[in-house]
Coordinates of C-alpha atoms in Angstrom, one line a residue:
Chain K
X1 CA 103.8 113.6 69.0
X2 CA 103.6 109.6 69.8
X3 CA 103.7 109.2 73.6
X4 CA 102.6 106.8 76.8
X5 CA 99.2 108.7 78.8
X6 CA 98.5 108.0 82.0
X7 CA 95.1 108.6 83.6
X8 CA 94.6 109.9 85.7
X9 CA 97.6 111.6 87.2
X10 CA 97.0 111.4 90.6
X11 CA 94.3 108.9 92.1
X12 CA 92.8 108.8 96.0
X13 CA 91.0 105.6 97.0
X14 CA 89.8 104.2 100.3
X15 CA 91.3 101.5 102.1
X16 CA 89.9 98.1 100.4
X17 CA 87.9 100.1 97.6
X18 CA 88.6 98.7 94.0
X19 CA 90.5 101.4 92.2
X20 CA 91.7 101.0 88.1
X21 CA 94.6 103.1 86.3
X22 CA 94.6 103.4 83.0
X23 CA 97.4 103.7 80.4
X24 CA 97.5 104.4 76.6
X25 CA 100.1 104.7 73.8
X26 CA 100.3 106.2 70.2
X27 CA 103.9 104.0 69.8
X28 CA 101.7 101.4 68.2
X29 CA 104.1 99.2 70.3
X30 CA 104.2 95.1 71.3
X31 CA 104.4 95.4 75.1
X32 CA 103.3 97.4 77.8
X33 CA 104.5 97.4 81.4
X34 CA 103.0 98.2 84.4
X35 CA 105.5 99.5 87.4
X36 CA 105.2 100.2 91.3
X37 CA 107.9 103.0 92.4
X38 CA 108.1 104.2 95.8
X39 CA 109.6 107.2 97.1
X40 CA 113.1 107.3 96.2
X41 CA 113.4 103.7 95.1
X42 CA 113.6 102.1 91.5
X43 CA 110.9 100.8 89.3
X44 CA 109.6 97.5 90.5
X45 CA 107.9 95.4 87.7
X46 CA 104.5 94.0 88.4
X47 CA 103.8 92.8 85.0
X48 CA 103.8 92.9 81.1
X49 CA 102.0 92.3 78.0
X50 CA 103.5 91.5 75.1
X51 CA 100.7 91.4 72.5
X52 CA 97.8 89.6 74.1
X53 CA 100.0 87.1 76.1
X54 CA 100.1 88.1 80.1
X55 CA 103.3 87.7 81.8
X56 CA 103.1 88.0 85.6
X57 CA 106.3 88.7 88.1
X58 CA 106.6 86.2 90.6
X59 CA 106.7 88.4 93.6
X60 CA 103.5 90.2 92.5
X61 CA 100.8 90.1 94.9
X62 CA 97.2 88.6 93.4
X63 CA 95.7 91.8 94.6
X64 CA 97.5 93.6 91.4
X65 CA 95.6 92.3 87.8
X66 CA 96.0 93.8 84.7
X67 CA 93.9 94.1 81.3
X68 CA 94.9 94.6 77.8
X69 CA 91.7 94.8 75.8
X70 CA 93.9 96.3 72.5
X71 CA 97.0 97.5 71.4
X72 CA 96.8 100.8 72.7
X73 CA 95.2 100.3 76.4
X74 CA 96.4 98.6 79.4
X75 CA 94.6 98.7 82.7
X76 CA 96.1 98.2 86.3
X77 CA 92.9 97.1 88.9
X78 CA 93.8 97.1 92.5
X79 CA 91.4 94.5 94.3
X80 CA 91.4 95.5 97.6
X81 CA 94.3 98.1 98.4
X82 CA 96.2 98.3 101.4
X83 CA 98.1 101.4 102.7
X84 CA 101.5 99.7 101.4
X85 CA 99.8 99.9 97.8
X86 CA 100.5 103.5 98.0
X87 CA 103.1 104.6 95.3
X88 CA 103.5 105.9 91.8
X89 CA 102.5 104.0 89.4
X90 CA 104.4 104.0 85.8
X91 CA 103.0 102.3 82.8
X92 CA 105.7 101.7 80.1
X93 CA 105.9 100.4 76.2
X94 CA 108.7 99.0 73.8
X95 CA 109.1 98.0 70.6
X96 CA 109.4 94.1 71.8
X97 CA 112.1 93.4 69.7
X98 CA 115.8 93.0 71.1
X99 CA 117.4 95.1 68.0
X100 CA 117.3 98.3 70.2
X101 CA 117.8 96.6 73.5
X102 CA 114.6 96.6 74.8
X103 CA 114.5 100.5 75.1
X104 CA 111.2 101.7 77.1
X105 CA 109.1 104.5 76.8
X106 CA 108.0 105.4 80.0
X107 CA 104.5 107.9 80.8
X108 CA 104.3 110.3 83.5
X109 CA 103.0 108.1 86.1
X110 CA 99.9 107.9 88.3
X111 CA 100.3 108.4 91.9
X112 CA 98.0 106.8 94.6
X113 CA 97.1 107.7 97.8
X114 CA 95.6 105.5 99.7
X115 CA 93.1 106.8 103.0
Chain H
X1 CA 121.1 86.4 88.1
X2 CA 121.1 89.8 86.8
X3 CA 121.9 92.9 89.4
X4 CA 122.5 96.3 88.6
X5 CA 124.7 98.1 92.1
X6 CA 124.3 102.0 92.1
X7 CA 127.0 102.7 95.1
X8 CA 126.3 106.6 95.1
X9 CA 122.6 106.9 96.5
X10 CA 123.4 111.0 96.4
X11 CA 125.4 113.0 94.2
X12 CA 125.9 116.8 93.8
X13 CA 127.8 118.4 91.2
X14 CA 128.2 122.6 90.6
X15 CA 126.9 124.2 87.7
X16 CA 129.1 124.0 84.5
X17 CA 131.5 121.2 86.3
X18 CA 131.6 117.8 85.2
X19 CA 129.6 115.1 87.4
X20 CA 130.4 111.0 87.0
X21 CA 127.6 108.3 88.5
X22 CA 128.9 104.8 89.1
X23 CA 127.1 101.8 88.1
X24 CA 128.0 98.2 88.2
X25 CA 126.2 95.2 87.0
X26 CA 126.2 91.0 86.9
X27 CA 125.4 89.3 84.2
X28 CA 126.1 85.7 82.7
X29 CA 124.9 86.9 79.6
X30 CA 126.6 87.5 76.5
X31 CA 124.4 90.0 74.7
X32 CA 123.0 92.5 76.5
X33 CA 122.2 96.4 76.5
X34 CA 122.8 98.7 79.3
X35 CA 120.9 102.3 79.8
X36 CA 120.8 105.5 81.7
X37 CA 117.6 106.8 82.8
X38 CA 116.7 110.2 84.2
X39 CA 113.5 111.0 86.8
X40 CA 113.3 114.9 87.3
X41 CA 110.9 115.6 90.3
X42 CA 107.5 114.9 89.4
X43 CA 108.3 114.4 85.6
X44 CA 108.1 111.1 83.3
X45 CA 111.3 109.1 83.1
X46 CA 113.2 109.5 80.4
X47 CA 115.9 107.4 78.4
X48 CA 119.8 109.5 78.5
X49 CA 121.8 107.2 76.7
X50 CA 121.9 103.7 76.0
X51 CA 125.2 101.3 75.4
X52 CA 124.9 97.6 73.5
X53 CA 127.6 95.4 75.0
X54 CA 128.9 94.5 71.5
X55 CA 130.2 98.2 71.1
X56 CA 133.7 98.8 72.0
X57 CA 133.3 102.5 71.5
X58 CA 131.3 104.3 74.6
X59 CA 128.0 106.0 73.7
X60 CA 127.9 109.7 73.7
X61 CA 124.6 112.2 73.5
X62 CA 125.5 115.4 73.6
X63 CA 127.0 116.7 77.2
X64 CA 126.2 113.1 78.2
X65 CA 128.6 110.4 77.9
X66 CA 129.1 106.8 79.2
X67 CA 132.5 104.9 80.2
X68 CA 131.6 101.2 79.6
X69 CA 134.3 98.9 81.1
X70 CA 133.1 95.3 79.9
X71 CA 135.6 93.3 81.8
X72 CA 134.9 95.2 84.9
X73 CA 130.8 95.2 84.5
X74 CA 131.1 99.0 85.0
X75 CA 129.2 101.6 83.5
X76 CA 129.5 104.8 84.4
X77 CA 127.9 108.0 83.2
X78 CA 129.6 111.1 82.7
X79 CA 127.6 114.8 82.7
X80 CA 129.8 117.4 81.3
X81 CA 128.9 121.2 81.7
X82 CA 125.8 120.7 84.5
X83 CA 122.6 122.3 84.2
X84 CA 120.1 123.3 86.5
X85 CA 117.6 120.8 84.4
X86 CA 120.2 117.8 85.0
X87 CA 118.5 117.6 88.7
X88 CA 116.8 114.1 88.8
X89 CA 117.1 111.2 90.0
X90 CA 119.3 109.0 87.5
X91 CA 118.5 105.3 87.3
X92 CA 121.3 102.4 85.6
X93 CA 119.4 99.7 83.9
X94 CA 120.4 96.3 82.2
X95 CA 118.4 94.3 79.7
X96 CA 119.4 91.1 77.9
X97 CA 118.9 89.8 74.6
X98 CA 115.3 87.7 74.7
X99 CA 114.4 89.5 77.8
X100 CA 111.4 91.7 78.0
X101 CA 112.5 93.2 81.2
X102 CA 114.5 95.9 82.3
X103 CA 116.9 95.6 85.5
X104 CA 117.1 98.9 87.5
X105 CA 119.8 99.9 89.7
X106 CA 118.3 102.0 92.8
X107 CA 119.3 105.1 91.5
X108 CA 121.3 108.0 92.4
X109 CA 120.0 111.5 93.3
X110 CA 122.1 114.5 91.3
X111 CA 121.6 118.0 92.7
X112 CA 123.4 121.0 90.7
X113 CA 124.0 123.9 92.7
X114 CA 124.1 126.8 91.2

């Protein structure tokens, strides 16, 4: 089945220690997104890639970076995690066309704990 | 600015009964799309139903239907014959033509009582 995969599902890191979360997709979608979701809140968009074009949200801290080496993979790098960065991180994809209203397909998420 | 408002942080429904979740939005766009996403506890977010703004007919997917009131900018979700598996956080979301973003509401947590 075509899907969005996130690894690992649970990640524990130490305060200030860089961490990388990964996302892969078999949907061959043009657009990949990273969201941060804190407990019982709506997902907050951090950035997205339209093909190789990177689009950063204005309020995304510089501490968060992303890489998309190819269509299938996208990475979220947190350079110096703080306690406030503990959250669920969701990866999503979309075809990048408005024909279906930008329906997004979500991965299961990676829950990040910062000690 | 695009905003999506869900005024009910929590709702509960008896199994087999019907429940309606509310959503309002604000936009100046004429061509847009509305979505309801379901996020069960510890499970991934999935699309429940989608409505194109240019369509007057309300979308329906099995037990899920919407009441789309374009003039009032209202987009409520009705769940009929509620099942235990419907318990989840429900997010209303909006997107407009030309945007790659989804704008989410703050969510409604639905509890289904056996």
